[in-house]
């Protein structure tokens, strides 16, 4: 038998499971199903993230976010996410509780050969089943791990509940079947916890969760007002639309362009569009930010070069700066050039222009944009946060050094000898900059670099016009004065 010695905890779980199963059978006998899909709504799902490492902070959970997005695209509404430890009693209790309530229960984590991999045992316990060595899995384990001993650690992967089903996915890129299946028991799908493996396995089995015909529609409205100023409008609108349209309000204290993001959701495009029109009409005049560009980096090349060819005074400045940047790229490879970045407004504008020019020249390039960050000893927390966000936003490879510009360049020259040129956000109004040219070598006695100065003839107003016109994120300290 799979459970030769039952603890009191296991007995309690089995009794509770039996009660839940009885209640479920009684409910199903009356013509309902374990989801809201029975009354015409979208199929539902619960996600069970299993792992002590998540609860202890050793690992950051990314699986739940992936699953929410993937399931939503398939028309499945995720109603609950639970994170629990690697304990059989806890896992079994949650599985027994959640399985009858939702169309799908997806678990992630706790599959493997070690002592703390107890998900399969726990699912068996939840449904009062025994574990058994599945012949197909035994063969796979023997092939993949080269072991035939039924008592080996690897053979634990072949032990599944009696009613388990093996689901073989298909690689969406190659069309080839996956070699190892995902085990399911009733409506419980047991996925690995390693994100790369989980995402690959789920992508190959999307057909199991698709086909409901439901499509979710979302609309966003960005508001430059505090929540307190618009709360009554939101309450009234939500009350009027009821369950047909969901309205969420999300403050953002780090955005330079709005204070609240409103999201309307519905499975009816017509209704969500009507609700959005009503919302726009009832919000305070002048509070809605239109049109907001939520991701200016992904469209940087198109937007920057469109502005450069617009024939406006700002467009002419952008065109001149791009010509300087492109001249530098003609002379230096991506390995030999970097952009100076310290979080200030000038170098933020320059980084955006440089990024746009690089992506235009190398649209399929895999190299990261190289940036030199000359770090002050005690930066403001807001500046440090902005730096980290910028690294992620532009996918930067950053060299962080401390000290004066001369000291920083000396250190970089020693550590990164391949670098030959540095783009700087210098303007003519800056100290010691009135004699500079768009491209000039460093002064005698300095480390030998080509200084590239695309913004020399830009004014303070030009910098802000570029940032605000293209909705480029900048350090929030500027908004605080």
Short mmCIF file of C-alpha atoms in Angstrom, two decimals:
data_model
loop_
_atom_site.label_atom_id
_atom_site.label_comp_id
_atom_site.label_asym_id
_atom_site.label_seq_id
_atom_site.Cartn_x
_atom_site.Cartn_y
_atom_site.Cartn_z
CA UNK A 1 0.00 0.00 0.00
CA UNK A 2 1.08 3.56 -0.66
CA UNK A 3 0.33 4.76 2.89
CA UNK A 4 1.24 1.94 5.29
CA UNK A 5 1.16 4.15 8.37
CA UNK A 6 -1.35 6.96 8.55
CA UNK A 7 -0.74 9.86 10.89
CA UNK A 8 -3.58 11.66 12.65
CA UNK A 9 -3.08 14.59 10.29
CA UNK A 10 -3.56 12.33 7.27
CA UNK A 11 -6.68 10.83 8.79
CA UNK A 12 -8.11 14.31 9.34
CA UNK A 13 -7.40 15.23 5.72
CA UNK A 14 -9.04 12.04 4.47
CA UNK A 15 -12.15 12.66 6.57
CA UNK A 16 -12.38 16.25 5.37
CA UNK A 17 -11.84 15.13 1.76
CA UNK A 18 -14.62 12.58 2.03
CA UNK A 19 -16.97 15.29 3.31
CA UNK A 20 -16.00 17.62 0.50
CA UNK A 21 -16.41 14.91 -2.11
CA UNK A 22 -19.87 14.07 -0.72
CA UNK A 23 -20.88 17.72 -0.85
CA UNK A 24 -19.56 18.02 -4.38
CA UNK A 25 -21.37 14.89 -5.56
CA UNK A 26 -24.57 16.21 -4.03
CA UNK A 27 -24.18 19.55 -5.75
CA UNK A 28 -23.28 17.96 -9.08
CA UNK A 29 -26.30 15.69 -8.79
CA UNK A 30 -28.42 18.83 -8.86
CA UNK A 31 -27.00 19.71 -12.26
CA UNK A 32 -24.09 22.07 -11.52
CA UNK A 33 -20.41 21.85 -12.35
CA UNK A 34 -17.31 22.84 -10.38
CA UNK A 35 -17.07 26.26 -12.03
CA UNK A 36 -19.02 29.32 -12.95
CA UNK A 37 -19.05 28.03 -16.53
CA UNK A 38 -22.31 26.23 -15.68
CA UNK A 39 -24.29 29.46 -15.82
CA UNK A 40 -22.68 30.69 -19.00
CA UNK A 41 -19.73 32.50 -17.49
CA UNK A 42 -16.08 31.96 -18.40
CA UNK A 43 -14.35 28.80 -17.17
CA UNK A 44 -12.43 29.41 -13.98
CA UNK A 45 -9.12 28.36 -12.49
CA UNK A 46 -7.23 28.36 -9.23
CA UNK A 47 -3.43 28.32 -9.11
CA UNK A 48 -1.65 26.53 -6.29
CA UNK A 49 2.01 27.52 -5.92
CA UNK A 50 3.84 24.96 -3.80
CA UNK A 51 7.22 25.54 -2.21
CA UNK A 52 8.87 26.50 1.05
CA UNK A 53 11.39 28.51 -0.97
CA UNK A 54 8.64 30.93 -2.06
CA UNK A 55 7.30 31.46 1.46
CA UNK A 56 10.80 31.94 2.87
CA UNK A 57 11.79 34.47 0.23
CA UNK A 58 14.55 32.31 -1.24
CA UNK A 59 12.85 32.32 -4.65
CA UNK A 60 10.55 34.85 -6.30
CA UNK A 61 7.37 33.35 -7.74
CA UNK A 62 6.98 34.15 -11.45
CA UNK A 63 4.82 31.17 -12.33
CA UNK A 64 1.55 32.64 -11.08
CA UNK A 65 2.00 35.76 -13.22
CA UNK A 66 2.72 33.66 -16.29
CA UNK A 67 -0.28 31.42 -15.68
CA UNK A 68 -2.67 34.34 -15.14
CA UNK A 69 -1.69 35.94 -18.44
CA UNK A 70 -1.66 32.66 -20.38
CA UNK A 71 -5.01 31.46 -19.03
CA UNK A 72 -6.66 34.81 -19.59
CA UNK A 73 -5.65 34.73 -23.26
CA UNK A 74 -7.36 31.34 -23.46
CA UNK A 75 -10.59 32.70 -21.95
CA UNK A 76 -10.07 31.24 -18.47
CA UNK A 77 -10.65 33.48 -15.46
CA UNK A 78 -8.18 32.91 -12.62
CA UNK A 79 -10.14 33.33 -9.40
CA UNK A 80 -7.58 32.41 -6.77
CA UNK A 81 -3.84 32.08 -6.23
CA UNK A 82 -2.57 30.32 -3.12
CA UNK A 83 1.03 29.81 -2.01
CA UNK A 84 1.58 26.93 0.41
CA UNK A 85 4.54 25.01 1.89
CA UNK A 86 5.83 21.56 0.93
CA UNK A 87 3.64 19.78 3.48
CA UNK A 88 1.41 16.88 2.46
CA UNK A 89 -1.42 17.72 4.84
CA UNK A 90 -1.57 21.34 3.68
CA UNK A 91 -1.35 20.50 -0.04
CA UNK A 92 -3.94 17.74 0.20
CA UNK A 93 -6.32 20.01 2.10
CA UNK A 94 -6.02 22.78 -0.49
CA UNK A 95 -6.45 20.42 -3.43
CA UNK A 96 -9.54 18.86 -1.86
CA UNK A 97 -10.95 22.32 -1.13
CA UNK A 98 -10.21 24.00 -4.47
CA UNK A 99 -10.76 21.22 -7.01
CA UNK A 100 -14.57 21.18 -6.72
CA UNK A 101 -14.84 24.97 -6.89
CA UNK A 102 -13.10 25.69 -10.19
CA UNK A 103 -12.99 24.37 -13.73
CA UNK A 104 -9.24 23.84 -13.50
CA UNK A 105 -6.83 23.60 -10.56
CA UNK A 106 -3.22 24.11 -11.62
CA UNK A 107 -0.41 23.26 -9.24
CA UNK A 108 3.20 24.30 -9.68
CA UNK A 109 6.11 22.91 -7.70
CA UNK A 110 6.88 19.90 -5.57
CA UNK A 111 7.68 17.45 -8.38
CA UNK A 112 11.02 15.71 -8.19
CA UNK A 113 13.10 13.00 -6.55
CA UNK A 114 13.84 14.64 -3.18
CA UNK A 115 12.19 14.42 0.24
CA UNK A 116 10.40 17.76 -0.12
CA UNK A 117 8.82 16.90 -3.49
CA UNK A 118 5.45 15.73 -2.19
CA UNK A 119 2.86 17.13 -4.60
CA UNK A 120 1.95 13.82 -6.27
CA UNK A 121 1.57 12.09 -2.90
CA UNK A 122 -0.56 14.99 -1.67
CA UNK A 123 -2.91 14.93 -4.67
CA UNK A 124 -3.33 11.18 -4.16
CA UNK A 125 -4.16 11.85 -0.52
CA UNK A 126 -6.68 14.55 -1.46
CA UNK A 127 -8.63 12.13 -3.66
CA UNK A 128 -8.12 9.13 -1.36
CA UNK A 129 -6.09 7.25 -3.94
CA UNK A 130 -2.97 5.16 -3.71
CA UNK A 131 0.25 5.91 -5.53
CA UNK A 132 1.43 3.34 -8.04
CA UNK A 133 4.32 3.09 -10.50
CA UNK A 134 2.84 4.05 -13.85
CA UNK A 135 4.37 1.70 -16.46
CA UNK A 136 4.80 4.47 -19.02
CA UNK A 137 6.53 6.76 -16.53
CA UNK A 138 8.72 3.92 -15.26
CA UNK A 139 9.97 3.39 -18.78
CA UNK A 140 10.59 7.12 -19.26
CA UNK A 141 12.52 7.40 -15.99
CA UNK A 142 14.65 4.43 -16.96
CA UNK A 143 15.42 6.04 -20.34
CA UNK A 144 16.03 9.58 -19.05
CA UNK A 145 17.91 8.79 -15.85
CA UNK A 146 19.44 5.43 -16.72
CA UNK A 147 18.10 3.76 -13.59
CA UNK A 148 16.08 0.57 -13.27
CA UNK A 149 16.00 0.18 -9.50
CA UNK A 150 12.42 0.75 -8.34
CA UNK A 151 13.78 2.09 -5.03
CA UNK A 152 15.98 4.75 -6.63
CA UNK A 153 15.27 8.43 -5.99
CA UNK A 154 14.55 9.10 -9.67
CA UNK A 155 11.84 6.43 -9.74
CA UNK A 156 9.81 8.63 -7.37
CA UNK A 157 8.84 10.57 -10.50
CA UNK A 158 7.01 7.51 -11.82
CA UNK A 159 4.78 7.19 -8.73
CA UNK A 160 1.40 8.78 -9.46
CA UNK A 161 -2.20 8.46 -8.21
CA UNK A 162 -4.18 5.50 -9.59
CA UNK A 163 -6.49 7.62 -11.73
CA UNK A 164 -3.71 9.83 -13.10
CA UNK A 165 -3.72 10.77 -16.77
CA UNK A 166 -0.56 11.53 -18.75
CA UNK A 167 -0.81 14.62 -20.96
CA UNK A 168 1.85 14.95 -23.65
CA UNK A 169 2.26 18.47 -24.94
CA UNK A 170 3.41 19.66 -28.35
CA UNK A 171 6.22 22.16 -28.89
CA UNK A 172 4.49 25.14 -30.56
CA UNK A 173 7.68 26.04 -32.43
CA UNK A 174 8.63 22.65 -33.88
CA UNK A 175 5.37 20.73 -33.69
CA UNK A 176 7.22 17.86 -32.03
CA UNK A 177 5.64 16.13 -29.00
CA UNK A 178 7.20 16.73 -25.60
CA UNK A 179 9.03 13.72 -24.29
CA UNK A 180 7.77 13.99 -20.71
CA UNK A 181 4.07 14.39 -19.85
CA UNK A 182 2.20 16.54 -17.37
CA UNK A 183 0.26 14.43 -14.90
CA UNK A 184 -3.36 15.29 -14.20
CA UNK A 185 -5.86 13.85 -11.74
CA UNK A 186 -9.49 14.79 -12.43
CA UNK A 187 -9.33 18.58 -13.01
CA UNK A 188 -5.96 19.02 -11.26
CA UNK A 189 -2.97 19.61 -13.54
CA UNK A 190 0.41 19.09 -11.86
CA UNK A 191 3.12 21.28 -13.39
CA UNK A 192 6.81 21.59 -12.45
CA UNK A 193 7.95 24.55 -10.35
CA UNK A 194 11.01 25.56 -12.38
CA UNK A 195 9.70 28.49 -14.46
CA UNK A 196 11.32 27.49 -17.76
CA UNK A 197 9.98 23.94 -17.49
CA UNK A 198 6.54 25.06 -16.34
CA UNK A 199 6.16 27.62 -19.15
CA UNK A 200 7.30 25.10 -21.78
CA UNK A 201 4.95 22.43 -20.46
CA UNK A 202 1.96 24.78 -20.29
CA UNK A 203 2.57 26.22 -23.77
CA UNK A 204 2.46 22.68 -25.14
CA UNK A 205 -0.87 21.94 -23.45
CA UNK A 206 -2.83 25.15 -24.07
CA UNK A 207 -5.48 23.18 -25.95
CA UNK A 208 -6.56 21.58 -22.66
CA UNK A 209 -7.67 24.97 -21.34
CA UNK A 210 -8.90 26.64 -24.54
CA UNK A 211 -12.11 26.27 -26.47
CA UNK A 212 -14.56 28.03 -24.14
CA UNK A 213 -15.21 30.73 -26.73
CA UNK A 214 -14.72 33.42 -24.09
CA UNK A 215 -12.55 36.42 -24.88
CA UNK A 216 -11.69 39.03 -22.28
CA UNK A 217 -11.55 42.68 -23.30
CA UNK A 218 -9.67 45.35 -21.34
CA UNK A 219 -9.51 49.11 -21.68
CA UNK A 220 -7.20 51.46 -19.80
CA UNK A 221 -7.73 55.09 -18.80
CA UNK A 222 -4.87 57.11 -17.28
CA UNK A 223 -5.86 59.93 -14.96
CA UNK A 224 -3.78 62.81 -13.61
CA UNK A 225 -5.80 63.15 -10.41
CA UNK A 226 -5.76 61.58 -6.96
CA UNK A 227 -8.05 58.64 -6.22
CA UNK A 228 -9.94 60.73 -3.67
CA UNK A 229 -10.95 63.14 -6.45
CA UNK A 230 -12.46 60.39 -8.64
CA UNK A 231 -13.67 57.83 -6.09
CA UNK A 232 -17.35 58.84 -6.28
CA UNK A 233 -17.31 58.63 -10.09
CA UNK A 234 -15.81 55.13 -9.94
CA UNK A 235 -18.24 53.92 -7.31
CA UNK A 236 -21.23 55.17 -9.29
CA UNK A 237 -20.00 53.63 -12.55
CA UNK A 238 -19.26 50.23 -11.00
CA UNK A 239 -22.67 50.15 -9.34
CA UNK A 240 -24.32 50.90 -12.67
CA UNK A 241 -22.52 48.19 -14.63
CA UNK A 242 -22.60 45.55 -11.91
CA UNK A 243 -20.95 42.28 -12.91
CA UNK A 244 -21.02 43.04 -16.63
CA UNK A 245 -17.92 45.26 -16.40
CA UNK A 246 -15.22 45.23 -13.72
CA UNK A 247 -13.48 48.51 -12.90
CA UNK A 248 -10.11 48.55 -11.13
CA UNK A 249 -8.26 51.61 -9.81
CA UNK A 250 -4.47 51.47 -9.38
CA UNK A 251 -2.48 54.46 -8.05
CA UNK A 252 1.05 54.99 -9.37
CA UNK A 253 3.34 57.24 -7.36
CA UNK A 254 6.30 56.77 -9.70
CA UNK A 255 4.76 57.79 -13.01
CA UNK A 256 5.68 61.18 -14.44
CA UNK A 257 2.50 61.41 -16.51
CA UNK A 258 -0.45 60.10 -14.49
CA UNK A 259 -1.46 59.33 -10.91
CA UNK A 260 -4.08 56.61 -11.36
CA UNK A 261 -4.49 53.83 -13.93
CA UNK A 262 -8.08 52.69 -14.39
CA UNK A 263 -8.73 49.29 -15.99
CA UNK A 264 -12.11 48.15 -17.31
CA UNK A 265 -12.60 44.42 -17.96
CA UNK A 266 -15.46 42.52 -19.57
CA UNK A 267 -16.14 39.53 -21.80
CA UNK A 268 -18.17 41.88 -24.02
CA UNK A 269 -16.26 44.33 -26.20
CA UNK A 270 -19.39 46.41 -26.75
CA UNK A 271 -20.07 46.79 -23.04
CA UNK A 272 -16.48 47.59 -22.06
CA UNK A 273 -16.33 50.26 -24.77
CA UNK A 274 -19.61 51.79 -23.56
CA UNK A 275 -18.36 51.77 -19.98
CA UNK A 276 -15.12 53.46 -21.02
CA UNK A 277 -17.01 56.17 -22.91
CA UNK A 278 -19.18 56.79 -19.84
CA UNK A 279 -16.10 56.92 -17.62
CA UNK A 280 -14.37 59.45 -19.86
CA UNK A 281 -17.49 61.60 -19.82
CA UNK A 282 -17.87 61.57 -16.04
CA UNK A 283 -14.24 62.04 -14.93
CA UNK A 284 -13.16 65.59 -14.01
CA UNK A 285 -12.49 67.70 -17.09
CA UNK A 286 -8.82 67.79 -18.04
CA UNK A 287 -7.87 64.90 -15.77
CA UNK A 288 -7.61 62.19 -18.44
CA UNK A 289 -4.16 61.80 -20.01
CA UNK A 290 -4.73 61.31 -23.75
CA UNK A 291 -2.92 59.88 -25.55
CA UNK A 292 -0.60 58.22 -23.03
CA UNK A 293 2.16 55.98 -24.34
CA UNK A 294 2.59 53.32 -21.62
CA UNK A 295 5.67 51.73 -23.22
CA UNK A 296 7.67 54.40 -25.09
CA UNK A 297 10.78 52.21 -25.31
CA UNK A 298 9.22 49.54 -27.53
CA UNK A 299 8.27 52.19 -30.11
CA UNK A 300 11.29 54.45 -29.58
CA UNK A 301 12.72 54.10 -33.09
CA UNK A 302 9.47 54.88 -34.89
CA UNK A 303 8.54 57.78 -32.61
CA UNK A 304 11.98 59.38 -32.49
CA UNK A 305 12.53 59.28 -36.25
CA UNK A 306 8.98 60.50 -36.93
CA UNK A 307 9.67 63.46 -34.66
CA UNK A 308 13.03 64.05 -36.38
CA UNK A 309 11.28 64.34 -39.76
CA UNK A 310 8.40 66.48 -38.50
CA UNK A 311 9.94 69.80 -39.57
CA UNK A 312 9.31 71.33 -36.14
CA UNK A 313 12.03 73.17 -34.15
CA UNK A 314 12.23 70.22 -31.74
CA UNK A 315 12.30 67.79 -34.69
CA UNK A 316 15.26 69.67 -36.17
CA UNK A 317 17.14 69.34 -32.88
CA UNK A 318 16.38 65.62 -32.78
CA UNK A 319 17.56 65.20 -36.39
CA UNK A 320 20.85 66.95 -35.63
CA UNK A 321 21.43 64.79 -32.54
CA UNK A 322 20.66 61.61 -34.47
CA UNK A 323 23.17 62.57 -37.17
CA UNK A 324 25.87 62.88 -34.50
CA UNK A 325 24.90 59.53 -32.97
CA UNK A 326 24.83 57.82 -36.38
CA UNK A 327 28.25 59.29 -37.26
CA UNK A 328 29.62 57.73 -34.06
CA UNK A 329 28.02 54.39 -34.94
CA UNK A 330 29.64 54.59 -38.38
CA UNK A 331 33.01 54.88 -36.68
CA UNK A 332 32.59 52.55 -33.67
CA UNK A 333 31.03 49.11 -33.20
CA UNK A 334 28.48 48.42 -30.47
CA UNK A 335 31.31 46.86 -28.44
CA UNK A 336 33.33 50.09 -28.61
CA UNK A 337 30.69 52.66 -27.67
CA UNK A 338 28.61 53.34 -24.57
CA UNK A 339 26.35 56.08 -23.24
CA UNK A 340 27.10 58.00 -20.07
CA UNK A 341 24.16 57.80 -17.68
CA UNK A 342 23.69 59.25 -14.20
CA UNK A 343 19.90 59.41 -13.98
CA UNK A 344 19.67 63.09 -14.90
CA UNK A 345 17.22 64.52 -17.43
CA UNK A 346 19.85 65.26 -20.11
CA UNK A 347 21.36 61.79 -20.19
CA UNK A 348 17.88 60.25 -19.97
CA UNK A 349 16.95 62.09 -23.18
CA UNK A 350 20.25 61.04 -24.76
CA UNK A 351 19.77 57.39 -23.77
CA UNK A 352 16.36 57.36 -25.48
CA UNK A 353 17.80 58.83 -28.68
CA UNK A 354 20.78 56.46 -28.65
CA UNK A 355 18.50 53.47 -28.07
CA UNK A 356 16.30 54.51 -31.01
CA UNK A 357 19.29 54.90 -33.32
CA UNK A 358 20.79 51.55 -32.27
CA UNK A 359 17.54 49.66 -32.82
CA UNK A 360 17.10 51.29 -36.22
CA UNK A 361 20.59 50.26 -37.32
CA UNK A 362 20.55 46.80 -35.69
CA UNK A 363 16.84 45.80 -35.48
CA UNK A 364 17.71 42.16 -34.80
CA UNK A 365 20.77 42.86 -32.67
CA UNK A 366 21.09 40.87 -29.46
CA UNK A 367 23.76 43.05 -27.80
CA UNK A 368 22.62 45.08 -24.83
CA UNK A 369 22.99 48.86 -24.82
CA UNK A 370 26.15 49.67 -22.86
CA UNK A 371 25.92 52.43 -20.26
CA UNK A 372 28.47 54.01 -17.97
CA UNK A 373 26.98 54.98 -14.59
CA UNK A 374 29.13 57.30 -12.50
CA UNK A 375 27.57 56.72 -9.10
CA UNK A 376 27.57 59.29 -6.34
CA UNK A 377 28.41 58.07 -2.85
CA UNK A 378 24.94 58.44 -1.32
CA UNK A 379 22.29 58.65 -4.04
CA UNK A 380 18.67 59.45 -3.24
CA UNK A 381 16.54 56.29 -3.02
CA UNK A 382 14.34 57.65 -5.81
CA UNK A 383 17.38 57.98 -8.08
CA UNK A 384 18.52 54.46 -7.30
CA UNK A 385 15.01 53.15 -8.03
CA UNK A 386 14.92 55.07 -11.31
CA UNK A 387 18.29 53.64 -12.27
CA UNK A 388 17.12 50.07 -11.69
CA UNK A 389 13.90 50.70 -13.62
CA UNK A 390 15.88 52.21 -16.50
CA UNK A 391 18.26 49.25 -16.65
CA UNK A 392 15.27 46.94 -17.00
CA UNK A 393 13.35 49.25 -19.35
CA UNK A 394 16.17 49.61 -21.90
CA UNK A 395 17.86 46.26 -21.12
CA UNK A 396 21.14 47.99 -20.29
CA UNK A 397 24.53 46.48 -19.64
CA UNK A 398 25.73 48.97 -17.07
CA UNK A 399 29.23 49.69 -15.76
CA UNK A 400 28.91 51.28 -12.33
CA UNK A 401 31.88 53.28 -11.04
CA UNK A 402 32.36 55.96 -8.38
CA UNK A 403 34.38 59.15 -8.28
CA UNK A 404 34.94 62.05 -10.67
CA UNK A 405 34.46 61.71 -14.42
CA UNK A 406 38.22 61.45 -14.91
CA UNK A 407 38.55 58.74 -12.24
CA UNK A 408 35.58 56.88 -13.68
CA UNK A 409 36.98 56.90 -17.20
CA UNK A 410 40.34 55.67 -15.92
CA UNK A 411 38.67 52.77 -14.13
CA UNK A 412 36.56 51.87 -17.16
CA UNK A 413 39.60 52.04 -19.44
CA UNK A 414 41.34 49.52 -17.22
CA UNK A 415 38.36 47.16 -16.87
CA UNK A 416 36.82 47.56 -20.34
CA UNK A 417 39.70 48.31 -22.72
CA UNK A 418 37.54 47.64 -25.80
CA UNK A 419 35.53 50.84 -25.20
CA UNK A 420 36.66 53.74 -27.40
CA UNK A 421 33.80 56.27 -27.31
CA UNK A 422 31.34 57.63 -24.75
CA UNK A 423 28.14 59.53 -25.54
CA UNK A 424 27.64 62.37 -23.08
CA UNK A 425 24.54 64.45 -22.34
CA UNK A 426 26.62 67.64 -22.22
CA UNK A 427 25.05 70.94 -23.30
CA UNK A 428 26.88 74.14 -24.17
CA UNK A 429 25.51 75.87 -21.10
CA UNK A 430 27.33 73.35 -18.88
CA UNK A 431 30.66 74.45 -17.31
CA UNK A 432 33.76 74.15 -19.56
CA UNK A 433 31.61 73.08 -22.52
CA UNK A 434 31.41 76.18 -24.76
CA UNK A 435 34.34 75.07 -26.98
CA UNK A 436 33.25 71.44 -27.41
CA UNK A 437 32.27 69.96 -30.76
CA UNK A 438 29.82 67.12 -31.45
CA UNK A 439 32.73 64.66 -31.57
CA UNK A 440 36.01 65.44 -29.84
CA UNK A 441 38.71 63.57 -27.97
CA UNK A 442 39.19 63.99 -24.26
CA UNK A 443 41.61 66.65 -22.99
CA UNK A 444 45.35 65.96 -22.55
CA UNK A 445 46.02 64.09 -19.31
CA UNK A 446 42.63 62.36 -19.43
CA UNK A 447 42.00 58.74 -20.45
CA UNK A 448 41.92 58.60 -24.24
CA UNK A 449 38.28 58.47 -25.39
CA UNK A 450 36.15 60.00 -28.12
CA UNK A 451 33.52 62.17 -26.47
CA UNK A 452 30.30 62.19 -28.47
CA UNK A 453 28.08 65.19 -27.63
CA UNK A 454 24.76 64.99 -29.55
CA UNK A 455 22.94 67.51 -27.30
CA UNK A 456 25.44 70.40 -27.34
CA UNK A 457 23.04 72.95 -28.83
CA UNK A 458 19.99 71.80 -26.92
CA UNK A 459 18.34 74.01 -24.32
CA UNK A 460 16.73 73.10 -21.01
CA UNK A 461 13.37 73.55 -22.75
CA UNK A 462 14.38 71.21 -25.59
CA UNK A 463 15.23 68.42 -23.15
CA UNK A 464 11.90 68.66 -21.38
CA UNK A 465 10.01 68.95 -24.65
CA UNK A 466 11.54 65.70 -25.90
CA UNK A 467 10.86 63.81 -22.68
CA UNK A 468 7.27 65.01 -22.36
CA UNK A 469 6.42 64.70 -26.06
CA UNK A 470 7.55 61.06 -26.22
CA UNK A 471 6.39 60.19 -22.68
CA UNK A 472 9.90 59.13 -21.71
CA UNK A 473 10.10 58.18 -18.00
CA UNK A 474 12.49 60.35 -15.95
CA UNK A 475 13.50 60.47 -12.29
CA UNK A 476 10.52 61.36 -10.10
CA UNK A 477 12.70 63.80 -8.10
CA UNK A 478 12.26 66.35 -10.88
CA UNK A 479 8.52 66.36 -10.28
CA UNK A 480 9.12 66.92 -6.57
CA UNK A 481 11.24 69.98 -7.30
#
